[in-house]
Short mmCIF file of C-alpha atoms and ligand atoms in Angstrom, two decimals:
data_model
loop_
_atom_site.label_atom_id
_atom_site.label_comp_id
_atom_site.label_asym_id
_atom_site.label_seq_id
_atom_site.Cartn_x
_atom_site.Cartn_y
_atom_site.Cartn_z
CA MET A 99 -12.80 8.92 -7.97
CA THR A 100 -16.01 7.34 -9.42
CA SER A 101 -15.56 7.50 -12.92
CA MET A 102 -18.48 8.68 -15.39
CA LEU A 103 -16.31 8.58 -18.39
CA HIS A 104 -16.87 5.10 -19.79
CA THR A 105 -13.47 4.79 -21.16
CA SER A 106 -11.11 1.78 -20.86
CA PHE A 107 -7.89 3.37 -22.85
CA MET A 108 -5.07 2.42 -19.89
CA GLN A 109 -6.59 -1.25 -19.76
CA GLU A 110 -6.94 -1.74 -23.47
CA SER A 111 -3.20 -0.49 -23.31
CA THR A 112 -2.52 -3.16 -20.89
CA ALA A 113 -3.76 -5.73 -23.08
CA LEU A 114 -1.98 -4.35 -26.13
CA ALA A 115 1.53 -4.23 -23.96
CA ARG A 116 2.35 -7.90 -24.51
CA GLU A 117 2.49 -7.32 -28.00
CA LEU A 118 3.75 -3.61 -28.32
CA GLY A 119 5.75 -3.22 -25.12
CA PRO A 120 8.12 -2.30 -23.52
CA VAL A 121 7.56 1.17 -25.11
CA PHE A 122 4.97 2.17 -27.63
CA GLU A 123 2.76 5.12 -28.18
CA ARG A 124 -0.81 5.62 -28.47
CA GLU A 125 -3.18 8.57 -28.39
CA PHE A 126 -6.30 9.18 -26.61
CA PHE A 127 -7.94 12.28 -28.18
CA ASN A 128 -5.64 15.29 -27.83
CA LEU A 129 -3.13 13.37 -25.37
CA ARG A 130 -0.18 11.41 -26.76
CA PHE A 131 0.85 8.64 -24.39
CA THR A 132 4.51 7.19 -24.70
CA PHE A 133 4.04 3.89 -22.40
CA VAL A 134 6.60 2.03 -20.35
CA THR A 135 5.89 -1.60 -19.44
CA GLY A 136 9.07 -3.39 -18.91
CA ALA A 137 10.59 -3.92 -15.85
CA GLU A 138 14.17 -3.17 -16.68
CA LEU A 139 13.33 0.10 -18.65
CA VAL A 140 10.80 1.32 -15.46
CA ALA A 141 14.08 0.57 -13.26
CA GLU A 142 16.06 2.94 -15.13
CA LEU A 143 13.39 5.44 -15.07
CA ALA A 144 13.39 5.16 -10.97
CA ASP A 145 16.92 6.84 -11.05
CA ASP A 146 16.01 10.42 -9.65
CA ARG A 147 19.73 11.82 -10.83
CA ARG A 148 18.60 10.93 -14.34
CA PHE A 149 14.88 11.39 -14.47
CA GLU A 150 12.15 13.20 -12.20
CA LYS A 151 8.10 13.11 -11.75
CA HIS A 152 6.20 14.95 -14.19
CA VAL A 153 2.76 15.94 -13.81
CA LEU A 154 0.67 14.90 -16.33
CA PRO A 155 -2.03 16.90 -18.17
CA ALA A 156 -4.53 14.52 -16.01
CA LEU A 157 -2.97 16.05 -12.90
CA GLU A 158 -2.20 19.31 -13.97
CA VAL A 159 -6.11 19.82 -14.87
CA VAL A 160 -7.04 19.39 -11.33
CA ARG A 161 -4.58 22.29 -10.56
CA PRO A 162 -7.28 24.62 -10.17
CA ALA A 163 -8.74 22.82 -7.16
CA ILE A 164 -5.73 21.26 -5.18
CA GLY A 165 -2.76 23.92 -6.73
CA ASP A 166 0.55 23.44 -5.22
CA GLY A 167 -0.18 20.57 -2.55
CA LEU A 168 1.96 17.60 -2.82
CA LEU A 169 0.63 15.37 -5.31
CA THR A 170 0.37 18.24 -7.68
CA ALA A 171 3.38 20.43 -7.47
CA TYR A 172 5.59 20.99 -9.96
CA ASN A 173 9.27 19.70 -8.59
CA HIS A 174 10.55 23.68 -8.79
CA GLU A 175 7.84 24.91 -6.38
CA PRO A 176 9.50 25.35 -3.24
CA ASN A 177 6.10 24.49 -1.25
CA TRP A 178 6.62 21.09 -2.34
CA ARG A 179 9.60 20.54 0.16
CA LYS A 180 8.50 22.23 2.70
CA ALA A 181 5.20 20.19 2.97
CA HIS A 182 7.26 17.08 2.44
CA GLU A 183 9.37 17.43 5.62
CA LEU A 184 6.83 18.90 7.59
CA LEU A 185 4.22 15.71 6.55
CA MET A 186 6.80 12.75 6.26
CA PRO A 187 6.72 11.98 10.19
CA ALA A 188 2.93 12.12 9.98
CA PHE A 189 2.95 9.21 7.62
CA SER A 190 5.27 7.19 9.42
CA GLN A 191 4.98 3.84 10.40
CA THR A 192 4.85 5.12 13.83
CA ALA A 193 2.40 7.65 13.16
CA MET A 194 -0.07 5.16 12.32
CA ARG A 195 -0.06 3.94 16.03
CA GLY A 196 -1.87 7.27 16.79
CA TYR A 197 -4.58 6.27 13.76
CA HIS A 198 -5.22 2.77 14.57
CA PRO A 199 -7.88 3.84 17.39
CA LEU A 200 -9.68 5.85 14.90
CA MET A 201 -9.53 3.42 12.12
CA LEU A 202 -10.71 0.63 14.47
CA ALA A 203 -13.87 3.15 15.52
CA VAL A 204 -14.60 3.60 11.39
CA GLY A 205 -14.35 -0.19 11.22
CA ARG A 206 -16.90 -0.68 14.24
CA GLN A 207 -19.49 1.26 12.00
CA LEU A 208 -18.98 -0.62 8.97
CA LEU A 209 -19.67 -3.81 10.97
CA ASP A 210 -22.57 -2.27 12.60
CA ALA A 211 -24.04 -1.33 9.52
CA TRP A 212 -23.24 -4.78 7.42
CA ASP A 213 -24.68 -6.64 10.58
CA GLU A 214 -28.03 -5.45 9.33
CA CYS A 215 -27.58 -7.02 6.20
CA ALA A 216 -25.62 -10.37 6.90
CA GLY A 217 -27.83 -13.09 5.56
CA VAL A 218 -30.82 -10.81 4.72
CA ARG A 219 -29.40 -8.80 1.73
CA PRO A 220 -26.16 -8.08 -0.38
CA VAL A 221 -23.72 -5.09 0.66
CA ASP A 222 -22.29 -2.97 -1.84
CA VAL A 223 -18.68 -3.23 -1.53
CA THR A 224 -16.74 -0.77 -3.28
CA GLY A 225 -19.60 1.70 -1.92
CA SER A 226 -19.14 0.95 1.84
CA MET A 227 -15.36 1.02 1.02
CA ALA A 228 -15.58 4.49 -0.08
CA LYS A 229 -17.50 5.51 3.03
CA VAL A 230 -14.45 3.76 5.56
CA THR A 231 -11.42 5.68 3.56
CA LEU A 232 -13.45 8.88 3.69
CA GLU A 233 -14.30 8.89 7.28
CA ILE A 234 -10.78 7.40 7.82
CA ILE A 235 -9.04 10.32 6.15
CA GLY A 236 -11.95 13.01 6.99
CA ARG A 237 -10.93 12.38 10.76
CA ALA A 238 -7.01 11.60 10.88
CA GLY A 239 -6.57 14.63 8.29
CA PHE A 240 -8.93 17.15 9.74
CA GLY A 241 -10.74 15.93 12.20
CA TYR A 242 -13.99 16.31 10.68
CA SER A 243 -16.88 13.45 9.88
CA PHE A 244 -18.59 13.13 6.74
CA ASP A 245 -21.52 11.32 8.52
CA SER A 246 -20.97 8.48 6.05
CA PHE A 247 -22.58 6.38 8.04
CA GLU A 248 -25.47 8.14 9.28
CA ARG A 249 -26.70 9.70 5.72
CA ALA A 250 -28.84 8.18 2.71
CA THR A 251 -26.80 10.06 0.22
CA THR A 252 -23.44 11.01 -0.71
CA HIS A 253 -22.39 13.92 1.40
CA PRO A 254 -22.13 17.17 -0.86
CA PHE A 255 -18.63 17.87 -0.01
CA VAL A 256 -17.65 14.19 -1.90
CA VAL A 257 -19.79 15.29 -4.61
CA ALA A 258 -18.68 18.71 -5.59
CA LEU A 259 -15.17 16.82 -4.76
CA GLU A 260 -16.08 13.82 -7.46
CA ASP A 261 -17.15 16.58 -9.98
CA VAL A 262 -13.98 18.56 -10.21
CA LEU A 263 -11.97 15.91 -10.41
CA ASN A 264 -14.36 14.20 -13.11
CA HIS A 265 -14.62 17.79 -14.49
CA GLY A 266 -10.49 17.75 -14.89
CA GLN A 267 -10.88 14.28 -16.78
CA ARG A 268 -13.38 15.60 -19.24
CA LEU A 269 -10.87 18.19 -20.25
CA VAL A 270 -8.08 15.86 -21.20
CA THR A 271 -10.29 12.77 -22.16
CA ARG A 272 -12.56 14.49 -24.86
CA PRO A 273 -12.50 16.50 -27.69
CA PRO A 274 -12.27 20.20 -26.47
CA MET A 275 -15.62 21.76 -26.33
CA ALA A 276 -14.35 24.91 -28.01
CA GLY A 277 -16.02 27.35 -25.62
CA GLY A 278 -19.40 26.28 -27.12
CA PHE A 279 -22.25 26.88 -24.51
CA LEU A 280 -21.94 23.51 -22.37
CA GLY A 281 -18.22 23.54 -22.24
CA LYS A 282 -18.76 27.25 -20.44
CA ARG A 283 -21.91 26.29 -18.19
CA ALA A 284 -19.29 22.89 -17.04
CA ALA A 285 -16.51 25.27 -16.51
CA GLU A 286 -18.81 27.88 -14.40
CA ARG A 287 -20.18 25.05 -12.58
CA ASN A 288 -16.37 23.79 -11.80
CA THR A 289 -15.37 27.62 -10.71
CA GLU A 290 -18.68 26.99 -8.23
CA ASN A 291 -17.68 23.43 -6.86
CA ILE A 292 -13.99 24.84 -6.11
CA ALA A 293 -15.11 27.86 -4.32
CA TYR A 294 -17.79 25.75 -2.19
CA LEU A 295 -15.18 23.26 -1.56
CA ASN A 296 -12.46 25.99 -0.17
CA GLY A 297 -15.33 27.49 1.60
CA VAL A 298 -15.80 24.16 3.92
CA VAL A 299 -12.07 23.85 4.32
CA ASP A 300 -11.83 27.58 5.43
CA GLU A 301 -14.35 26.94 7.87
CA VAL A 302 -12.96 23.87 9.16
CA ILE A 303 -9.46 25.82 9.60
CA ALA A 304 -11.20 28.99 11.14
CA GLY A 305 -12.73 26.59 13.96
CA ARG A 306 -8.96 25.56 15.00
CA THR A 307 -7.48 28.86 15.34
CA GLY A 308 -7.92 28.62 19.39
CA GLY A 309 -5.48 27.36 21.61
CA ASP A 310 -6.04 23.57 20.64
CA ARG A 311 -5.03 22.93 17.18
CA GLY A 312 -5.33 19.15 17.72
CA SER A 313 -2.98 16.41 16.57
CA ASP A 314 -4.32 15.36 13.04
CA LEU A 315 -2.57 16.59 9.95
CA LEU A 316 -4.09 19.82 9.93
CA GLY A 317 -3.22 20.90 13.48
CA LEU A 318 -0.08 19.68 12.24
CA MET A 319 0.18 22.18 9.67
CA LEU A 320 -1.43 24.96 11.53
CA GLU A 321 1.12 24.53 14.58
CA SER A 322 4.24 25.08 12.55
CA ASP A 323 4.42 28.07 10.40
CA THR A 324 5.87 26.81 7.43
CA LEU A 325 3.28 26.75 4.94
CA ASP A 326 0.75 29.40 4.00
CA PRO A 327 -2.59 28.98 4.32
CA VAL A 328 -3.86 28.47 0.68
CA ASN A 329 -1.35 25.83 0.82
CA ILE A 330 -2.89 24.22 3.62
CA ARG A 331 -5.61 24.28 1.70
CA ASN A 332 -4.52 22.71 -1.11
CA GLN A 333 -3.05 19.98 1.00
CA VAL A 334 -6.17 18.88 2.91
CA LEU A 335 -7.99 18.88 -0.40
CA THR A 336 -5.05 16.60 -1.96
CA PHE A 337 -5.38 14.22 1.16
CA LEU A 338 -9.07 13.88 0.14
CA ALA A 339 -8.54 13.55 -3.60
CA ALA A 340 -5.65 11.32 -3.44
CA GLY A 341 -5.83 9.20 -0.12
CA HIS A 342 -10.02 8.41 -0.63
CA GLU A 343 -10.59 6.52 -3.88
CA THR A 344 -7.16 4.96 -4.10
CA THR A 345 -7.53 3.41 -1.06
CA SER A 346 -11.14 2.19 -0.91
CA ALA A 347 -10.64 0.99 -4.48
CA ALA A 348 -7.83 -1.05 -3.33
CA MET A 349 -9.92 -2.69 -0.67
CA ALA A 350 -12.56 -3.45 -2.79
CA PHE A 351 -10.03 -5.58 -5.47
CA THR A 352 -8.68 -7.15 -2.27
CA LEU A 353 -11.80 -8.30 -1.26
CA TYR A 354 -13.06 -9.30 -4.50
CA TYR A 355 -10.09 -11.59 -5.00
CA LEU A 356 -10.16 -13.43 -1.59
CA ALA A 357 -14.04 -14.18 -2.14
CA ALA A 358 -13.16 -15.32 -5.46
CA ASP A 359 -10.83 -18.03 -4.08
CA PRO A 360 -12.25 -19.87 -1.03
CA VAL A 361 -8.38 -21.39 -0.54
CA VAL A 362 -7.04 -17.68 -0.02
CA LEU A 363 -9.88 -16.51 1.78
CA GLN A 364 -9.73 -19.49 4.28
CA ARG A 365 -5.77 -18.95 4.81
CA VAL A 366 -6.60 -15.21 5.29
CA GLN A 367 -9.49 -16.10 7.82
CA GLU A 368 -6.89 -18.48 9.55
CA GLU A 369 -4.37 -16.09 10.36
CA VAL A 370 -6.90 -13.33 11.57
CA ASP A 371 -8.28 -16.11 14.02
CA THR A 372 -4.71 -17.16 15.46
CA LEU A 373 -3.30 -13.48 15.27
CA ALA A 374 -6.24 -11.28 16.21
CA ASP A 375 -7.70 -14.06 18.88
CA VAL A 376 -9.69 -10.67 20.07
CA ASP A 377 -12.48 -9.10 17.61
CA GLU A 378 -10.02 -6.14 17.23
CA PRO A 379 -6.64 -6.46 16.02
CA LEU A 380 -4.08 -3.76 18.29
CA PHE A 381 -1.72 -1.73 16.18
CA GLU A 382 1.07 -4.56 16.31
CA GLN A 383 -0.89 -7.32 15.15
CA VAL A 384 -2.00 -5.73 12.19
CA SER A 385 1.81 -5.42 10.78
CA LYS A 386 2.10 -9.22 11.59
CA LEU A 387 -0.90 -10.55 9.47
CA ARG A 388 1.43 -11.61 6.76
CA TYR A 389 -0.52 -13.26 4.33
CA LEU A 390 -3.32 -10.81 4.25
CA ARG A 391 -0.51 -8.16 3.65
CA ARG A 392 0.64 -10.48 0.43
CA ALA A 393 -2.74 -10.56 -0.63
CA VAL A 394 -3.05 -7.03 -0.86
CA ASP A 395 0.52 -6.59 -2.71
CA GLU A 396 -1.12 -9.37 -5.08
CA SER A 397 -4.34 -7.52 -5.39
CA LEU A 398 -2.53 -3.95 -5.89
CA ARG A 399 0.02 -5.89 -8.68
CA LEU A 400 -3.18 -7.15 -10.77
CA TRP A 401 -5.51 -3.66 -10.19
CA PRO A 402 -2.71 -0.91 -9.20
CA THR A 403 -5.58 1.68 -8.32
CA ALA A 404 -3.54 4.36 -9.78
CA PRO A 405 -3.13 3.42 -13.35
CA GLY A 406 0.57 4.95 -13.55
CA TYR A 407 2.95 7.44 -13.08
CA SER A 408 4.56 9.80 -15.41
CA ARG A 409 8.82 10.60 -15.68
CA VAL A 410 10.88 12.91 -17.72
CA ALA A 411 14.42 12.89 -18.38
CA LYS A 412 16.34 15.92 -17.04
CA GLN A 413 18.79 15.89 -19.69
CA ASP A 414 18.70 14.28 -23.12
CA THR A 415 19.42 10.76 -22.70
CA THR A 416 18.86 7.16 -23.91
CA LEU A 417 16.42 4.53 -22.51
CA GLY A 418 17.81 1.45 -22.28
CA GLY A 419 20.64 2.04 -24.71
CA LYS A 420 18.11 2.35 -27.11
CA TYR A 421 15.11 4.71 -27.14
CA PRO A 422 16.10 8.43 -27.69
CA MET A 423 14.47 10.45 -24.90
CA ARG A 424 14.56 14.22 -25.07
CA ALA A 425 14.55 16.30 -21.86
CA GLY A 426 11.00 17.13 -21.00
CA ASP A 427 9.39 14.52 -22.89
CA PRO A 428 7.11 12.40 -20.84
CA TYR A 429 7.06 8.48 -20.37
CA PHE A 430 4.15 6.81 -18.54
CA VAL A 431 4.73 4.21 -16.66
CA LEU A 432 1.60 1.97 -16.89
CA LEU A 433 1.36 -0.42 -13.83
CA PRO A 434 -1.17 -3.32 -14.90
CA ALA A 435 1.27 -3.85 -17.92
CA LEU A 436 4.38 -3.80 -16.02
CA HIS A 437 2.83 -5.77 -13.21
CA ARG A 438 2.21 -8.47 -15.94
CA ASP A 439 5.68 -8.04 -17.23
CA THR A 440 7.62 -11.49 -18.42
CA VAL A 441 9.56 -11.16 -14.81
CA TRP A 442 6.36 -12.00 -13.31
CA GLY A 443 6.28 -15.85 -15.39
CA GLU A 444 3.61 -17.43 -17.62
CA ASN A 445 0.38 -16.97 -15.44
CA ALA A 446 0.67 -13.55 -14.55
CA GLU A 447 -2.82 -13.20 -14.90
CA HIS A 448 -3.42 -16.02 -12.01
CA PHE A 449 -3.90 -14.48 -8.34
CA ASP A 450 -1.45 -15.70 -5.93
CA PRO A 451 -0.36 -14.21 -2.44
CA ASP A 452 2.82 -16.18 -2.44
CA ARG A 453 4.46 -14.36 -5.34
CA PHE A 454 4.91 -11.95 -2.72
CA LEU A 455 6.86 -14.42 0.03
CA PRO A 456 10.29 -12.76 0.86
CA GLU A 457 12.56 -15.28 -1.49
CA GLN A 458 9.93 -14.80 -4.44
CA VAL A 459 10.36 -10.89 -3.95
CA ARG A 460 14.11 -11.19 -3.96
CA SER A 461 14.12 -13.44 -7.09
CA ARG A 462 12.43 -10.65 -9.13
CA PRO A 463 14.67 -7.56 -10.44
CA PRO A 464 13.68 -4.22 -8.12
CA HIS A 465 11.24 -2.18 -9.77
CA SER A 466 9.06 -5.12 -11.15
CA PHE A 467 6.40 -3.60 -8.71
CA LYS A 468 5.70 -0.03 -8.19
CA PRO A 469 1.85 0.68 -7.03
CA PHE A 470 2.85 3.68 -5.19
CA GLY A 471 5.03 5.06 -7.47
CA THR A 472 8.91 6.04 -7.15
CA GLY A 473 11.36 8.16 -5.72
CA VAL A 474 11.37 11.57 -3.43
CA ARG A 475 7.59 11.97 -5.47
CA ALA A 476 6.18 8.42 -4.23
CA CYS A 477 3.30 8.15 -2.29
CA ILE A 478 3.26 9.91 1.10
CA GLY A 479 0.12 7.62 2.18
CA ARG A 480 1.39 4.30 1.30
CA GLN A 481 1.83 2.88 5.27
CA PHE A 482 -1.58 4.76 6.14
CA ALA A 483 -3.40 2.95 3.26
CA LEU A 484 -1.70 -0.23 3.78
CA HIS A 485 -2.16 -0.21 7.29
CA GLN A 486 -6.05 0.76 7.17
CA ILE A 487 -6.63 -1.97 4.51
CA ALA A 488 -5.01 -4.66 6.33
CA LEU A 489 -7.29 -3.96 9.44
CA ILE A 490 -10.49 -3.59 7.71
CA ILE A 491 -9.95 -6.42 6.00
CA ALA A 492 -9.13 -8.31 9.14
CA LEU A 493 -12.56 -7.05 10.60
CA ILE A 494 -14.37 -8.23 8.01
CA VAL A 495 -12.98 -11.73 7.37
CA ARG A 496 -13.28 -12.63 11.04
CA ARG A 497 -16.68 -11.58 11.31
CA TYR A 498 -18.26 -12.64 7.84
CA ASP A 499 -17.72 -15.44 5.33
CA ILE A 500 -18.30 -13.77 1.97
CA THR A 501 -19.44 -14.84 -0.84
CA ILE A 502 -19.63 -13.10 -4.72
CA PRO A 503 -23.42 -13.44 -6.78
CA GLN A 504 -22.81 -16.31 -9.23
CA ASP A 505 -23.34 -13.82 -12.30
CA TYR A 506 -20.70 -11.15 -11.08
CA GLN A 507 -18.12 -10.31 -13.73
CA LEU A 508 -15.33 -7.76 -12.96
CA ARG A 509 -15.87 -4.82 -14.70
CA ILE A 510 -13.19 -2.01 -13.93
CA SER A 511 -13.99 1.34 -14.50
CA GLU A 512 -11.13 3.92 -15.24
CA GLY A 513 -10.12 7.69 -14.62
CA LEU A 514 -7.82 8.82 -12.00
CA THR A 515 -8.07 5.44 -10.13
CA PHE A 516 -9.06 1.88 -11.40
CA SER A 517 -12.16 0.72 -9.36
CA PRO A 518 -14.52 -2.28 -9.59
CA VAL A 519 -18.03 -1.63 -10.79
CA GLY A 520 -21.27 -3.00 -8.83
CA LEU A 521 -19.37 -5.54 -6.56
CA THR A 522 -21.87 -6.60 -3.98
CA PHE A 523 -21.34 -9.64 -1.54
CA GLN A 524 -23.80 -11.83 0.57
CA LEU A 525 -22.50 -11.93 4.25
CA THR A 526 -22.97 -15.12 6.46
CA ALA A 527 -21.83 -14.42 10.02
CA ARG A 528 -19.11 -16.81 11.29
MN1 LIG B 294 -1.10 8.31 -2.98
C1 LIG B 294 1.40 10.00 -4.45
C2 LIG B 294 -1.00 5.79 -5.52
C3 LIG B 294 -3.37 6.12 -1.03
C4 LIG B 294 -1.44 11.03 -0.92
N1 LIG B 294 -0.01 7.75 -4.89
C5 LIG B 294 1.12 8.65 -5.24
C6 LIG B 294 1.39 8.17 -6.21
C7 LIG B 294 1.14 7.08 -6.66
C8 LIG B 294 0.05 6.71 -5.33
C9 LIG B 294 1.13 6.19 -7.61
C10 LIG B 294 2.75 8.80 -7.32
C11 LIG B 294 1.99 9.76 -8.24
C12 LIG B 294 2.65 10.38 -9.51
O1 LIG B 294 4.23 9.92 -9.53
O2 LIG B 294 2.13 11.43 -10.18
N2 LIG B 294 -1.91 6.46 -3.18
C13 LIG B 294 -1.80 5.44 -4.03
C14 LIG B 294 -2.35 4.00 -3.67
C15 LIG B 294 -3.22 4.29 -2.90
C16 LIG B 294 -2.41 5.55 -2.08
C17 LIG B 294 -2.50 2.94 -5.17
C18 LIG B 294 -3.71 3.53 -2.11
C19 LIG B 294 -3.64 2.21 -1.93
N3 LIG B 294 -1.97 8.51 -1.18
C20 LIG B 294 -2.73 7.58 -0.58
C21 LIG B 294 -3.12 8.05 0.32
C22 LIG B 294 -2.86 9.28 0.59
C23 LIG B 294 -2.23 9.44 0.00
C24 LIG B 294 -4.30 7.12 1.64
C25 LIG B 294 -2.73 10.26 1.91
C26 LIG B 294 -3.51 10.56 2.77
N4 LIG B 294 -0.04 9.94 -2.75
C27 LIG B 294 -0.58 11.18 -1.67
C28 LIG B 294 0.04 12.15 -2.14
C29 LIG B 294 1.04 11.75 -2.87
C30 LIG B 294 0.79 10.74 -3.37
C31 LIG B 294 -0.18 13.21 -1.27
C32 LIG B 294 2.07 12.71 -3.62
C33 LIG B 294 3.41 13.04 -3.12
C34 LIG B 294 4.32 13.46 -3.67
O3 LIG B 294 4.52 13.52 -4.60
O4 LIG B 294 5.39 14.77 -2.74
#
């Protein structure tokens, strides 16, 4: 979520990786990270027989809000497997066909809002993409619109959710406030926020207990008798917490790189113009936008919007035949550093979608690109995110030429996610 923390610990660690990698330790207040940044070691950590997900402190602190939801569940909690099995089909490539029309409808709302600005005033890219992904997950997840495009200020539900996530981040990224007044006040406010979030979700659920439970994710969970009501609420909040800013920031970063390179932008526009010869791409056409998809991957390489994921050894072992690892000790895969490892060649900072041509991908070792995590606990929302990113960007570049103001310098905020700060575009209707 939008970080209020003004930290760049992960970005600094990424810069240090060339010198200190592939394994190094750094402390951040009361946290100690052991970073892994080399492709070979990350491939080893991907072995689910020897290693498993670790719920890192930054995630653990949001358990009061999302508990044993998919993202924050401990491996031993039975609800993880139950929810995973129930929800996997709802996130499959086939299921995307069902979400395509609502994604298009949200895209149309964005274009309507942006049409009023084209040629007149700049648009807030990061903020607009946040509206898009919030509307999409709200509607696909539980048939709810936050009216993001109609309201002048952010919906209170979103404010509360961001507050809760930021509160969690502050707990792990600041010296403990030792029970002082401010600490106590913040904790109380956090409890109030969580109660409010739960209340809203419970209302939505209560509105569903009639005959028609709908075909969205909430409907699916209510229909099946496998998940208890508290867990269902945890899952709804998890989709919002995990699926909203990760996706909107990825859209914003990709748009940034397209606008920054006229040659790349033109190739994407030509592809969209030929494939989607109507103004609104059909479901099948979206996955055929191969060059655009490569540009999205390349953007997720340079700025994977989730900074990393954490793994622990199930038994005492040695990593890479060299680094002794005790069972339970966490190792953090620092994604922007992995994505700049030597396997990416000399000019890893350079944005080049053709790195993701099939033959190029085959020439690199597996597991050198992991923006969605790994193994059984990898991102369940990957297809859902990629489909909407490609669709929304296709709609935008078909309609407008996009330009970044001359004095703009890419600056990145970090919290649970990386996000480009203050990115605006000038739009020209094509
Ligand atoms: Mn997502 C897990 C990145 C979009 C829901 N997601 C993960 C993990 C990464 C990740 C990395 C692994 C975390 C870990 O190992 O601790 N997710 C992303 C990125 C995007 C994204 C970069 C967009 C781009 N994620 C989404 C969307 C949703 C979603 C969209 C839902 C609608 N993600 C999840 C859930 C998990 C997860 C749920 C936890 C899955 C599990 O452990 O079973």
